[in-house]
Each structure stands twice: as structure tokens, then as C-alpha cells.
Amino acid sequence: MHKDLKSILMPKEEIAAAVSQLADQLNNDFNGEPVLAVVILKGSMFFAADLLRELTMPVTLDFMKVSSYGSGSASSGAVKLALDISADLTGQNVLIIEDIIDSGNTLFKIRNLLSNRGAKCVKICTLLDKPERREAKIEADYTGKFIPNEFVVGYGLDYDERYRNLDYIGILDESVYS
Ligand code: IMP
Ligand code: MG
């Protein structure tokens, strides 16, 4: 375990099992219909890379990036669009792929933006969810794991851009950010 962590939340085997279970649900629900995956950068890229390779329907891929001001361990309410997708959403099944939902402010903004562009449906798939911290009224359609209110890193998730390349998810020791 990395020295900056206080414990491991999801070892890599548990992540793989959660990803496969999400893929099964998606393959079942979409039943062969094409999907446009909108991956929210940067944190979701590891999750998306694993999940999308287990999907059996035709998949196209696009990226979106938002930034919430500040670099602490909690996001501020203000969310700014830093990169928009280039795909035309008309008539498409859109699947937003997110690493973690915390306050919900980020996804609330993204979903509203994408919902007004003529998509057939807009669904949300998140690996992790911290429901205790919710401020915005938003829920994912597909959730890998509900977790307690702890700051986690690894498998794409960062603290100040670090730890993204750990192949497991761990709880960051408070001494690193306090
Ligand atoms: P929200 O807008 O508060 O829901 O925050 C969502 C974004 O904050 C995520 O996409 C992550 O980038 C970041 N975030 C929230 N909680 C964590 C965490 O525990 N570890 C790492 N990043 C987090
Ligand atoms: Mg982040």
C-alpha cells in the first residue's frame, strides 16, 4: 500500500468485479442498441477504458472536461466547462461515465448541458458514489459502489493530480491534505 494511504477501499480484484457487473447490466439494458460514451476527464479514463472493453453493443467515444475551482479535497459549487464533446447528440443513447459522485454539482451541470441537445436518452454510470455529501439533486442510473464520506484516490482518482495510476482505490491519510 502507498505510504500516503490509511487503508485500501477497493483492491484491484474488487474493482474488476464491480466493472464487470456494471457491464453486464449495461449490456442487458441497452440490448444491442448503440451507445455514445461520454467520458468525464481526467479521473474516469481508467474506469472507462476497462468498462467500455466489456460492452457488447456498438460504442462511440467522446470526452468532456469540467473544472471546479480550487484544488482542495472538496469541490466548490462553481463548475466550469473546460472541454466539450464534438459529437452530435441527436437521437443518440448517451452514457455519461464518471469516476465518483460527491456533491453532485459536476454531474448536475453536465447532465443539464447534454440533456438539451436532442439525445434519445442520457444515462449516468459512476464507479463510486458518496451519497452523504450530496448537494445537487442527482443520482446515477448505474453505480459500482456506494462509499462512506472519505477522500479516495487511485484508479484514476487524484488528490492534486497525484495517485491516479495506482491500480487499486485507497483512502488518503488526512495528514496529506490537512
Ligand atoms: P462533485 O461535483 O462534488 O460531485 O465532484 C465530482 C468530482 O470531484 C469527481 O469527478 C472527482 O474529480 C472529484 N472528487 C470527489 N470526491 C473525490 C474523492 O474522494 N477523491 C478524488 N476525487 C474526488
Ligand atoms: Mg479530480
Coordinates of N, CA, C and O and ligand atoms in Angstrom, one line a residue:
M1 N 0.8 -1.2 0.0 CA 0.0 0.0 0.0 C 0.9 1.3 0.0 O 1.9 1.3 0.7
H2 N 0.4 2.3 -0.7 CA 1.2 3.5 -0.8 C 1.2 4.2 0.6 O 0.3 4.1 1.4
K3 N 2.4 4.8 0.9 CA 2.5 5.3 2.3 C 1.6 6.5 2.7 O 1.4 6.8 3.8
D4 N 1.0 7.1 1.7 CA 0.1 8.2 2.0 C -1.3 7.8 2.2 O -2.2 8.6 2.5
L5 N -1.6 6.5 2.2 CA -2.9 6.0 2.4 C -3.1 5.5 3.8 O -2.2 5.0 4.4
K6 N -4.4 5.5 4.2 CA -4.6 4.9 5.6 C -5.2 3.6 5.4 O -5.1 2.7 6.3
S7 N -5.9 3.3 4.3 CA -6.4 1.9 4.1 C -6.8 1.7 2.6 O -6.9 2.7 1.9
I8 N -7.0 0.5 2.2 CA -7.4 0.2 0.9 C -8.9 0.1 0.9 O -9.5 -0.6 1.7
L9 N -9.6 0.8 0.0 CA -11.0 0.7 -0.1 C -11.5 -0.4 -1.1 O -12.4 -1.1 -0.8
M10 N -10.8 -0.4 -2.2 CA -11.1 -1.4 -3.3 C -9.9 -2.0 -3.9 O -9.2 -1.3 -4.6
P11 N -9.5 -3.2 -3.6 CA -8.4 -3.9 -4.2 C -8.7 -4.0 -5.7 O -9.9 -4.0 -6.1
K12 N -7.7 -4.3 -6.5 CA -8.0 -4.3 -8.0 C -8.9 -5.4 -8.4 O -9.7 -5.2 -9.3
E13 N -9.0 -6.5 -7.6 CA -9.9 -7.6 -8.0 C -11.4 -7.2 -7.7 O -12.3 -7.5 -8.5
E14 N -11.6 -6.4 -6.7 CA -12.9 -5.9 -6.4 C -13.3 -4.8 -7.4 O -14.5 -4.8 -7.8
I15 N -12.4 -4.0 -7.9 CA -12.7 -3.1 -9.0 C -13.1 -3.8 -10.2 O -14.2 -3.5 -10.8
A16 N -12.4 -4.8 -10.6 CA -12.7 -5.6 -11.8 C -14.0 -6.3 -11.7 O -14.8 -6.3 -12.7
A17 N -14.4 -6.8 -10.5 CA -15.7 -7.4 -10.3 C -16.8 -6.4 -10.5 O -17.8 -6.6 -11.1
A18 N -16.6 -5.2 -9.9 CA -17.6 -4.1 -10.0 C -17.8 -3.7 -11.4 O -18.9 -3.4 -11.9
V19 N -16.7 -3.5 -12.2 CA -16.7 -3.1 -13.6 C -17.5 -4.2 -14.4 O -18.4 -3.8 -15.2
S20 N -17.2 -5.4 -14.2 CA -17.9 -6.5 -14.9 C -19.4 -6.5 -14.6 O -20.2 -6.7 -15.5
Q21 N -19.7 -6.3 -13.4 CA -21.2 -6.3 -13.0 C -21.9 -5.1 -13.7 O -23.0 -5.3 -14.2
L22 N -21.2 -3.9 -13.7 CA -21.8 -2.8 -14.4 C -22.0 -3.1 -15.9 O -23.0 -2.8 -16.5
A23 N -21.0 -3.7 -16.5 CA -21.0 -4.0 -17.9 C -22.1 -5.0 -18.2 O -22.9 -4.8 -19.2
D24 N -22.3 -6.0 -17.4 CA -23.5 -6.9 -17.6 C -24.8 -6.2 -17.6 O -25.7 -6.4 -18.4
Q25 N -25.0 -5.3 -16.6 CA -26.2 -4.5 -16.5 C -26.4 -3.7 -17.8 O -27.5 -3.6 -18.3
L26 N -25.4 -3.0 -18.2 CA -25.5 -2.1 -19.4 C -25.8 -3.0 -20.7 O -26.6 -2.6 -21.5
N27 N -25.1 -4.1 -20.8 CA -25.3 -5.0 -22.0 C -26.7 -5.5 -22.0 O -27.3 -5.5 -23.1
N28 N -27.2 -5.8 -20.8 CA -28.6 -6.2 -20.7 C -29.6 -5.1 -21.0 O -30.5 -5.3 -21.8
D29 N -29.4 -4.0 -20.4 CA -30.4 -2.9 -20.6 C -30.4 -2.3 -22.0 O -31.4 -1.9 -22.5
F30 N -29.2 -2.1 -22.6 CA -29.2 -1.5 -23.9 C -29.5 -2.5 -25.0 O -29.8 -2.1 -26.1
N31 N -29.3 -3.8 -24.7 CA -29.8 -4.8 -25.6 C -29.4 -4.6 -27.1 O -30.2 -4.7 -28.0
G32 N -28.1 -4.3 -27.3 CA -27.6 -4.2 -28.6 C -27.7 -2.8 -29.3 O -27.2 -2.5 -30.4
E33 N -28.4 -1.9 -28.6 CA -28.6 -0.5 -29.1 C -27.3 0.3 -29.0 O -26.6 0.2 -28.0
P34 N -26.9 1.0 -30.0 CA -25.6 1.8 -30.0 C -25.6 2.8 -28.8 O -26.6 3.4 -28.5
V35 N -24.4 3.0 -28.3 CA -24.2 4.0 -27.2 C -23.1 4.9 -27.5 O -22.1 4.5 -28.0
L36 N -23.3 6.2 -27.2 CA -22.2 7.2 -27.2 C -21.7 7.4 -25.8 O -22.5 7.9 -24.9
A37 N -20.5 6.9 -25.5 CA -20.0 7.1 -24.1 C -19.3 8.4 -24.0 O -18.4 8.8 -24.8
V38 N -19.7 9.2 -23.0 CA -19.1 10.5 -22.8 C -18.3 10.4 -21.5 O -18.9 10.2 -20.4
V39 N -17.0 10.3 -21.6 CA -16.1 10.1 -20.5 C -15.7 11.5 -19.9 O -15.2 12.3 -20.7
I40 N -15.9 11.6 -18.6 CA -15.5 12.8 -18.0 C -14.0 12.8 -17.5 O -13.7 12.0 -16.7
L41 N -13.2 13.6 -18.2 CA -11.8 13.7 -17.9 C -11.5 14.4 -16.6 O -12.3 15.2 -16.2
K42 N -10.4 14.1 -15.9 CA -9.5 13.0 -16.3 C -9.8 11.7 -15.5 O -9.4 10.7 -16.0
G43 N -10.4 11.9 -14.4 CA -10.5 10.8 -13.4 C -11.1 9.5 -14.0 O -10.8 8.4 -13.5
S44 N -12.0 9.6 -14.9 CA -12.8 8.5 -15.4 C -12.1 7.6 -16.4 O -12.7 6.6 -16.9
M45 N -10.9 8.0 -16.9 CA -10.3 7.3 -18.0 C -10.0 5.9 -17.8 O -10.1 5.0 -18.6
F46 N -9.5 5.6 -16.6 CA -9.2 4.2 -16.3 C -10.4 3.3 -16.2 O -10.5 2.2 -16.8
F47 N -11.4 3.8 -15.5 CA -12.7 3.1 -15.4 C -13.3 2.9 -16.8 O -13.8 1.8 -17.1
A48 N -13.4 4.0 -17.6 CA -14.0 3.9 -18.9 C -13.2 2.9 -19.8 O -13.9 2.1 -20.5
A49 N -11.9 2.9 -19.7 CA -11.1 2.0 -20.6 C -11.5 0.6 -20.2 O -11.6 -0.3 -21.2
D50 N -11.7 0.3 -19.0 CA -12.0 -1.1 -18.6 C -13.5 -1.4 -18.9 O -13.8 -2.5 -19.4
L51 N -14.3 -0.5 -18.6 CA -15.8 -0.8 -18.8 C -16.1 -0.9 -20.2 O -16.8 -1.9 -20.6
L52 N -15.6 0.0 -21.1 CA -16.0 0.0 -22.5 C -15.6 -1.2 -23.2 O -16.2 -1.7 -24.1
R53 N -14.5 -1.8 -22.8 CA -14.0 -3.1 -23.4 C -14.9 -4.3 -23.1 O -14.7 -5.3 -23.7
E54 N -15.7 -4.1 -22.1 CA -16.7 -5.2 -21.8 C -18.1 -5.0 -22.3 O -18.9 -5.8 -22.1
L55 N -18.2 -3.9 -23.0 CA -19.6 -3.7 -23.6 C -19.7 -4.3 -25.0 O -18.7 -4.4 -25.7
T56 N -20.8 -4.9 -25.3 CA -21.0 -5.7 -26.5 C -21.8 -4.9 -27.6 O -21.8 -5.4 -28.7
M57 N -22.4 -3.8 -27.2 CA -23.2 -3.0 -28.2 C -22.2 -2.1 -29.0 O -21.1 -2.0 -28.6
P58 N -22.6 -1.5 -30.2 CA -21.7 -0.6 -30.8 C -21.5 0.6 -29.9 O -22.5 1.2 -29.4
V59 N -20.2 1.0 -29.7 CA -19.9 2.1 -28.8 C -19.1 3.2 -29.6 O -18.1 2.8 -30.3
T60 N -19.5 4.4 -29.4 CA -18.6 5.5 -29.9 C -18.2 6.3 -28.6 O -18.8 6.1 -27.6
L61 N -17.1 7.1 -28.8 CA -16.5 7.6 -27.6 C -16.3 9.1 -27.7 O -15.8 9.6 -28.8
D62 N -16.6 9.9 -26.7 CA -16.2 11.3 -26.7 C -15.9 11.7 -25.3 O -16.1 10.9 -24.3
F63 N -15.3 12.9 -25.2 CA -14.7 13.3 -23.9 C -15.3 14.7 -23.5 O -15.5 15.5 -24.4
M64 N -15.4 14.9 -22.2 CA -15.8 16.2 -21.7 C -14.9 16.5 -20.4 O -14.6 15.5 -19.7
K65 N -14.6 17.7 -20.2 CA -13.8 18.0 -19.1 C -14.4 19.3 -18.4 O -14.8 20.2 -19.1
V66 N -14.6 19.1 -17.1 CA -15.1 20.3 -16.3 C -14.1 20.5 -15.2 O -13.4 19.6 -14.8
S67 N -14.1 21.8 -14.8 CA -13.2 22.0 -13.6 C -14.0 22.7 -12.6 O -14.8 23.6 -12.9
S68 N -13.9 22.3 -11.3 CA -14.5 23.1 -10.3 C -13.3 23.8 -9.7 O -12.2 23.3 -9.5
Y69 N -13.6 25.1 -9.3 CA -12.5 25.9 -8.9 C -11.8 25.4 -7.6 O -12.5 24.8 -6.8
G70 N -10.5 25.6 -7.5 CA -9.8 25.2 -6.3 C -9.2 23.8 -6.4 O -9.7 23.0 -7.3
S71 N -8.3 23.5 -5.6 CA -7.7 22.1 -5.7 C -7.7 21.4 -4.3 O -6.9 20.6 -4.1
G72 N -8.6 21.7 -3.4 CA -8.7 21.1 -2.1 C -9.3 19.7 -2.3 O -9.4 19.1 -3.3
S73 N -9.8 19.2 -1.2 CA -10.4 17.8 -1.2 C -11.9 17.9 -1.3 O -12.5 16.9 -1.3
A74 N -12.4 19.1 -1.4 CA -13.9 19.2 -1.7 C -14.1 20.1 -2.9 O -13.4 21.1 -3.0
S75 N -15.0 19.8 -3.8 CA -15.2 20.7 -4.9 C -16.1 21.9 -4.5 O -17.0 21.7 -3.7
S76 N -15.8 23.0 -5.1 CA -16.7 24.2 -4.8 C -17.9 24.0 -5.7 O -17.9 23.2 -6.6
G77 N -18.9 24.8 -5.5 CA -20.2 24.6 -6.2 C -20.0 25.1 -7.7 O -20.8 24.6 -8.5
A78 N -19.1 26.0 -8.0 CA -19.0 26.5 -9.3 C -18.3 25.6 -10.2 O -17.1 25.2 -10.0
V79 N -18.9 25.2 -11.3 CA -18.4 24.2 -12.2 C -18.2 24.8 -13.6 O -19.2 25.4 -14.1
K80 N -17.0 24.8 -14.2 CA -16.8 25.4 -15.4 C -16.5 24.4 -16.5 O -15.7 23.4 -16.3
L81 N -17.1 24.5 -17.7 CA -16.8 23.6 -18.8 C -15.5 23.9 -19.4 O -15.3 25.0 -20.0
A82 N -14.6 22.9 -19.4 CA -13.2 23.2 -19.9 C -13.0 22.5 -21.3 O -12.2 23.0 -22.1
L83 N -13.8 21.5 -21.6 CA -13.7 20.8 -22.9 C -15.1 20.2 -23.2 O -15.6 19.5 -22.4
D84 N -15.6 20.5 -24.3 CA -17.0 20.0 -24.7 C -16.8 18.8 -25.7 O -15.7 18.7 -26.3
I85 N -17.8 18.0 -25.8 CA -17.7 16.9 -26.8 C -17.9 17.5 -28.2 O -18.4 18.6 -28.3
S86 N -17.5 16.7 -29.2 CA -17.7 17.2 -30.5 C -18.8 16.5 -31.2 O -19.3 16.9 -32.3
A87 N -19.3 15.4 -30.7 CA -20.3 14.6 -31.3 C -21.7 15.3 -31.3 O -22.0 16.0 -30.4
D88 N -22.5 15.0 -32.4 CA -23.9 15.5 -32.4 C -24.7 14.5 -31.7 O -24.7 13.3 -31.9
L89 N -25.5 14.9 -30.7 CA -26.2 14.0 -29.8 C -27.6 13.6 -30.3 O -28.3 12.8 -29.7
T90 N -28.0 14.2 -31.5 CA -29.4 14.0 -31.9 C -29.7 12.5 -32.1 O -29.0 11.7 -32.8
G91 N -30.7 12.0 -31.3 CA -31.2 10.6 -31.4 C -30.3 9.6 -30.8 O -30.5 8.4 -30.9
Q92 N -29.2 10.0 -30.1 CA -28.3 9.1 -29.5 C -28.6 8.6 -28.1 O -29.2 9.4 -27.3
N93 N -28.2 7.4 -27.8 CA -28.2 7.0 -26.4 C -26.9 7.4 -25.7 O -25.8 6.8 -26.1
V94 N -27.0 8.4 -24.9 CA -25.7 8.9 -24.3 C -25.5 8.3 -22.9 O -26.4 8.2 -22.1
L95 N -24.3 7.8 -22.7 CA -23.9 7.2 -21.4 C -22.8 8.0 -20.8 O -21.7 8.0 -21.3
I96 N -23.1 8.8 -19.8 CA -22.0 9.6 -19.1 C -21.2 8.6 -18.2 O -21.8 7.9 -17.4
I97 N -19.9 8.7 -18.3 CA -19.1 7.8 -17.5 C -18.3 8.6 -16.5 O -17.4 9.5 -17.0
E98 N -18.5 8.5 -15.2 CA -17.9 9.3 -14.2 C -17.2 8.4 -13.2 O -17.6 7.3 -12.9
D99 N -16.1 8.9 -12.6 CA -15.4 8.2 -11.6 C -16.1 8.1 -10.2 O -16.3 7.1 -9.6
I100 N -16.6 9.3 -9.8 CA -17.2 9.4 -8.5 C -18.2 10.6 -8.4 O -17.9 11.6 -9.0
I101 N -19.3 10.4 -7.7 CA -20.2 11.5 -7.4 C -20.1 11.8 -6.0 O -20.2 11.0 -5.1
D102 N -19.9 13.1 -5.7 CA -19.6 13.6 -4.4 C -20.8 14.6 -4.1 O -21.9 14.2 -3.7
S103 N -20.6 15.9 -4.2 CA -21.7 16.8 -4.0 C -22.7 16.7 -5.1 O -23.9 17.0 -4.9
G104 N -22.3 16.2 -6.3 CA -23.2 16.0 -7.4 C -23.3 17.2 -8.3 O -23.9 17.2 -9.4
N105 N -22.6 18.3 -7.9 CA -22.6 19.6 -8.7 C -22.1 19.4 -10.1 O -22.6 19.9 -11.1
T106 N -21.0 18.6 -10.2 CA -20.4 18.4 -11.6 C -21.4 17.7 -12.5 O -21.6 18.1 -13.6
L107 N -21.9 16.6 -12.1 CA -22.8 15.8 -12.9 C -24.1 16.5 -13.2 O -24.7 16.4 -14.3
F108 N -24.6 17.3 -12.2 CA -25.8 18.0 -12.4 C -25.6 19.0 -13.6 O -26.5 19.1 -14.5
K109 N -24.5 19.7 -13.6 CA -24.2 20.6 -14.7 C -24.0 19.8 -16.0 O -24.6 20.3 -17.1
I110 N -23.3 18.8 -16.0 CA -23.0 18.0 -17.3 C -24.3 17.4 -17.8 O -24.6 17.5 -19.0
R111 N -25.1 16.8 -16.9 CA -26.4 16.2 -17.4 C -27.3 17.3 -18.0 O -27.9 17.1 -19.1
N112 N -27.4 18.5 -17.4 CA -28.2 19.5 -17.9 C -27.7 20.0 -19.3 O -28.5 20.2 -20.2
L113 N -26.4 20.1 -19.4 CA -25.8 20.5 -20.7 C -26.2 19.5 -21.8 O -26.6 19.9 -22.9
L114 N -26.0 18.3 -21.5 CA -26.2 17.2 -22.5 C -27.7 16.9 -22.8 O -28.0 16.5 -23.9
S115 N -28.5 17.2 -21.8 CA -29.9 16.9 -22.0 C -30.7 17.8 -22.9 O -31.7 17.5 -23.4
N116 N -30.1 18.9 -23.2 CA -30.7 19.9 -24.1 C -30.3 19.8 -25.6 O -30.4 20.7 -26.3
R117 N -29.7 18.7 -25.9 CA -29.1 18.6 -27.3 C -29.7 17.5 -28.1 O -29.1 16.9 -29.0
G118 N -31.0 17.1 -27.8 CA -31.7 16.2 -28.7 C -31.3 14.7 -28.6 O -31.7 13.9 -29.4
A119 N -30.7 14.3 -27.5 CA -30.4 12.9 -27.3 C -31.6 12.1 -27.0 O -32.6 12.6 -26.5
K120 N -31.6 10.8 -27.4 CA -32.7 9.9 -27.2 C -32.8 9.7 -25.7 O -33.9 9.7 -25.1
C121 N -31.7 9.4 -25.0 CA -31.6 9.3 -23.6 C -30.3 9.7 -23.1 O -29.3 9.6 -23.8
V122 N -30.2 10.1 -21.8 CA -28.9 10.4 -21.2 C -28.9 9.6 -19.9 O -29.7 9.9 -19.0
K123 N -28.0 8.7 -19.8 CA -27.9 7.9 -18.6 C -26.5 8.1 -17.9 O -25.5 8.5 -18.6
I124 N -26.4 7.9 -16.7 CA -25.2 8.1 -15.9 C -24.7 6.8 -15.3 O -25.4 6.1 -14.7
C125 N -23.4 6.5 -15.5 CA -22.7 5.3 -14.9 C -21.6 5.8 -14.1 O -20.7 6.5 -14.7
T126 N -21.6 5.6 -12.8 CA -20.4 6.0 -12.0 C -19.8 4.8 -11.3 O -20.6 3.9 -10.9
L127 N -18.5 4.8 -11.1 CA -17.9 3.7 -10.3 C -18.2 3.9 -8.9 O -18.5 2.9 -8.2
L128 N -18.1 5.1 -8.3 CA -18.3 5.3 -6.9 C -19.3 6.4 -6.6 O -19.5 7.3 -7.4
D129 N -19.9 6.4 -5.5 CA -20.8 7.4 -5.0 C -20.7 7.6 -3.5 O -20.7 6.6 -2.8
K130 N -20.6 8.9 -3.2 CA -20.6 9.2 -1.7 C -21.9 10.0 -1.4 O -21.9 11.2 -1.4
P131 N -23.0 9.2 -1.2 CA -24.3 9.9 -1.1 C -24.4 10.9 0.1 O -25.2 11.8 0.0
E132 N -23.6 10.7 1.2 CA -23.7 11.6 2.3 C -23.4 13.0 2.0 O -23.8 13.9 2.7
R133 N -22.6 13.2 0.9 CA -22.2 14.6 0.6 C -23.0 15.3 -0.4 O -22.7 16.4 -0.8
R134 N -24.1 14.7 -0.8 CA -24.9 15.3 -2.0 C -25.4 16.7 -1.7 O -26.0 16.9 -0.6
E135 N -25.2 17.6 -2.6 CA -25.8 18.9 -2.6 C -26.8 19.1 -3.7 O -27.9 19.6 -3.5
A136 N -26.5 18.6 -4.9 CA -27.4 18.7 -6.1 C -28.3 17.5 -6.1 O -27.9 16.4 -5.7
K137 N -29.5 17.7 -6.8 CA -30.4 16.6 -6.9 C -30.1 15.7 -8.1 O -30.5 16.0 -9.2
I138 N -29.2 14.7 -7.9 CA -28.8 13.9 -9.0 C -28.5 12.5 -8.5 O -27.9 12.3 -7.4
E139 N -28.8 11.5 -9.3 CA -28.5 10.1 -9.0 C -28.0 9.4 -10.2 O -28.5 9.7 -11.3
A140 N -27.1 8.5 -10.1 CA -26.6 7.7 -11.2 C -27.6 6.6 -11.5 O -28.4 6.2 -10.7
D141 N -27.7 6.2 -12.8 CA -28.5 5.1 -13.2 C -27.8 3.8 -12.9 O -28.4 2.7 -12.7
Y142 N -26.5 3.8 -12.9 CA -25.6 2.6 -12.7 C -24.5 3.0 -11.7 O -23.8 4.0 -12.0
T143 N -24.4 2.3 -10.6 CA -23.4 2.7 -9.6 C -22.6 1.4 -9.2 O -23.2 0.4 -8.9
G144 N -21.3 1.5 -9.2 CA -20.4 0.4 -8.9 C -20.4 0.1 -7.4 O -20.6 -1.0 -6.9
K145 N -20.2 1.2 -6.6 CA -20.2 1.0 -5.1 C -20.5 2.3 -4.4 O -20.0 3.4 -4.8
F146 N -21.3 2.3 -3.4 CA -21.6 3.4 -2.5 C -20.5 3.4 -1.4 O -20.3 2.3 -0.8
I147 N -19.9 4.5 -1.2 CA -18.8 4.5 -0.2 C -19.1 5.6 0.9 O -19.8 6.5 0.7
P148 N -18.4 5.4 2.1 CA -18.6 6.5 3.1 C -17.9 7.7 2.7 O -17.1 7.8 1.7
N149 N -18.1 8.8 3.5 CA -17.5 10.1 3.3 C -16.0 10.1 3.6 O -15.6 10.6 4.7
E150 N -15.2 9.6 2.7 CA -13.8 9.6 2.8 C -13.2 10.1 1.5 O -13.8 9.8 0.5
F151 N -12.0 10.7 1.6 CA -11.4 11.1 0.3 C -10.5 9.9 -0.3 O -9.6 9.4 0.4
V152 N -10.9 9.5 -1.4 CA -10.2 8.3 -2.0 C -9.4 8.7 -3.3 O -9.7 9.6 -4.0
V153 N -8.4 7.9 -3.5 CA -7.5 8.1 -4.7 C -7.2 6.7 -5.3 O -7.3 5.7 -4.7
G154 N -6.7 6.8 -6.5 CA -6.3 5.6 -7.3 C -7.2 5.3 -8.4 O -8.4 5.8 -8.4
Y155 N -6.8 4.5 -9.3 CA -7.6 4.0 -10.4 C -8.3 5.3 -11.1 O -9.5 5.3 -11.4
G156 N -7.5 6.3 -11.3 CA -8.0 7.5 -12.0 C -8.2 8.6 -11.0 O -8.1 9.8 -11.4
L157 N -8.6 8.3 -9.8 CA -8.9 9.4 -8.9 C -7.6 10.0 -8.3 O -6.7 9.3 -7.9
D158 N -7.7 11.4 -8.2 CA -6.5 12.1 -7.7 C -6.7 12.9 -6.5 O -7.8 13.2 -6.1
Y159 N -5.6 13.2 -5.9 CA -5.5 14.4 -5.0 C -4.4 15.3 -5.5 O -3.3 14.9 -5.6
D160 N -4.8 16.5 -5.9 CA -3.9 17.4 -6.5 C -3.1 16.8 -7.7 O -1.9 16.9 -7.7
E161 N -3.8 16.0 -8.5 CA -3.2 15.3 -9.7 C -2.3 14.1 -9.4 O -1.8 13.5 -10.3
R162 N -2.2 13.8 -8.1 CA -1.4 12.6 -7.8 C -2.2 11.3 -7.6 O -3.4 11.4 -7.4
Y163 N -1.6 10.2 -7.6 CA -2.1 8.9 -7.3 C -3.0 8.3 -8.3 O -3.6 7.2 -8.1
R164 N -3.2 8.9 -9.5 CA -4.2 8.4 -10.5 C -3.8 7.0 -10.9 O -4.6 6.2 -11.3
N165 N -2.5 6.7 -11.0 CA -2.0 5.5 -11.6 C -1.9 4.3 -10.6 O -1.4 3.2 -11.0
L166 N -2.4 4.4 -9.4 CA -2.5 3.3 -8.5 C -3.5 2.3 -9.1 O -4.5 2.8 -9.6
D167 N -3.3 1.0 -9.0 CA -4.2 0.1 -9.7 C -5.3 -0.4 -8.7 O -6.0 -1.3 -8.9
Y168 N -5.4 0.2 -7.5 CA -6.4 0.0 -6.5 C -6.9 1.3 -6.0 O -6.3 2.4 -6.4
I169 N -8.0 1.3 -5.3 CA -8.5 2.6 -4.7 C -8.3 2.6 -3.2 O -8.6 1.6 -2.5
G170 N -7.7 3.6 -2.7 CA -7.4 3.7 -1.3 C -7.9 5.0 -0.6 O -8.2 6.0 -1.3
I171 N -8.0 5.0 0.7 CA -8.4 6.2 1.4 C -7.1 7.0 1.8 O -6.2 6.4 2.4
L172 N -7.1 8.2 1.4 CA -6.0 9.1 1.6 C -5.9 9.5 3.1 O -6.9 9.8 3.7
D173 N -4.7 9.4 3.6 CA -4.5 9.8 5.0 C -4.7 11.3 5.2 O -4.2 12.1 4.3
E174 N -5.4 11.7 6.2 CA -5.8 13.1 6.4 C -4.5 14.0 6.4 O -4.5 15.2 6.1
S175 N -3.4 13.4 6.9 CA -2.2 14.2 7.1 C -1.7 14.8 5.7 O -1.0 15.8 5.7
V176 N -2.1 14.2 4.6 CA -1.6 14.6 3.3 C -2.3 15.9 2.9 O -1.8 16.8 2.2
Y177 N -3.6 16.1 3.3 CA -4.3 17.3 2.9 C -4.7 18.3 4.0 O -5.3 19.3 3.8
S178 N -4.4 17.9 5.3 CA -4.8 18.9 6.3 C -3.6 19.7 6.8 O -2.5 19.5 6.4
Ligands
IMP1 P1 -18.8 16.7 -7.2 O1 -19.1 17.8 -8.2 O2 -18.7 17.2 -5.8 O3 -19.8 15.5 -7.3 O4 -17.4 16.1 -7.5 C1 -17.1 15.3 -8.5 C2 -15.6 15.4 -8.8 O5 -14.8 15.7 -7.7 C3 -15.2 14.0 -9.3 O6 -15.3 13.9 -10.6 C4 -13.7 14.0 -8.8 O7 -12.9 14.5 -9.7 C5 -13.7 14.8 -7.5 N1 -13.8 14.0 -6.3 C6 -14.9 14.0 -5.4 N2 -14.6 13.2 -4.4 C7 -13.4 12.7 -4.6 C8 -12.5 11.7 -3.9 O8 -12.9 11.2 -2.9 N3 -11.3 11.5 -4.5 C9 -10.9 12.1 -5.6 N4 -11.6 12.9 -6.3 C10 -12.9 13.2 -5.8
MG2 MG -10.4 15.4 -9.6

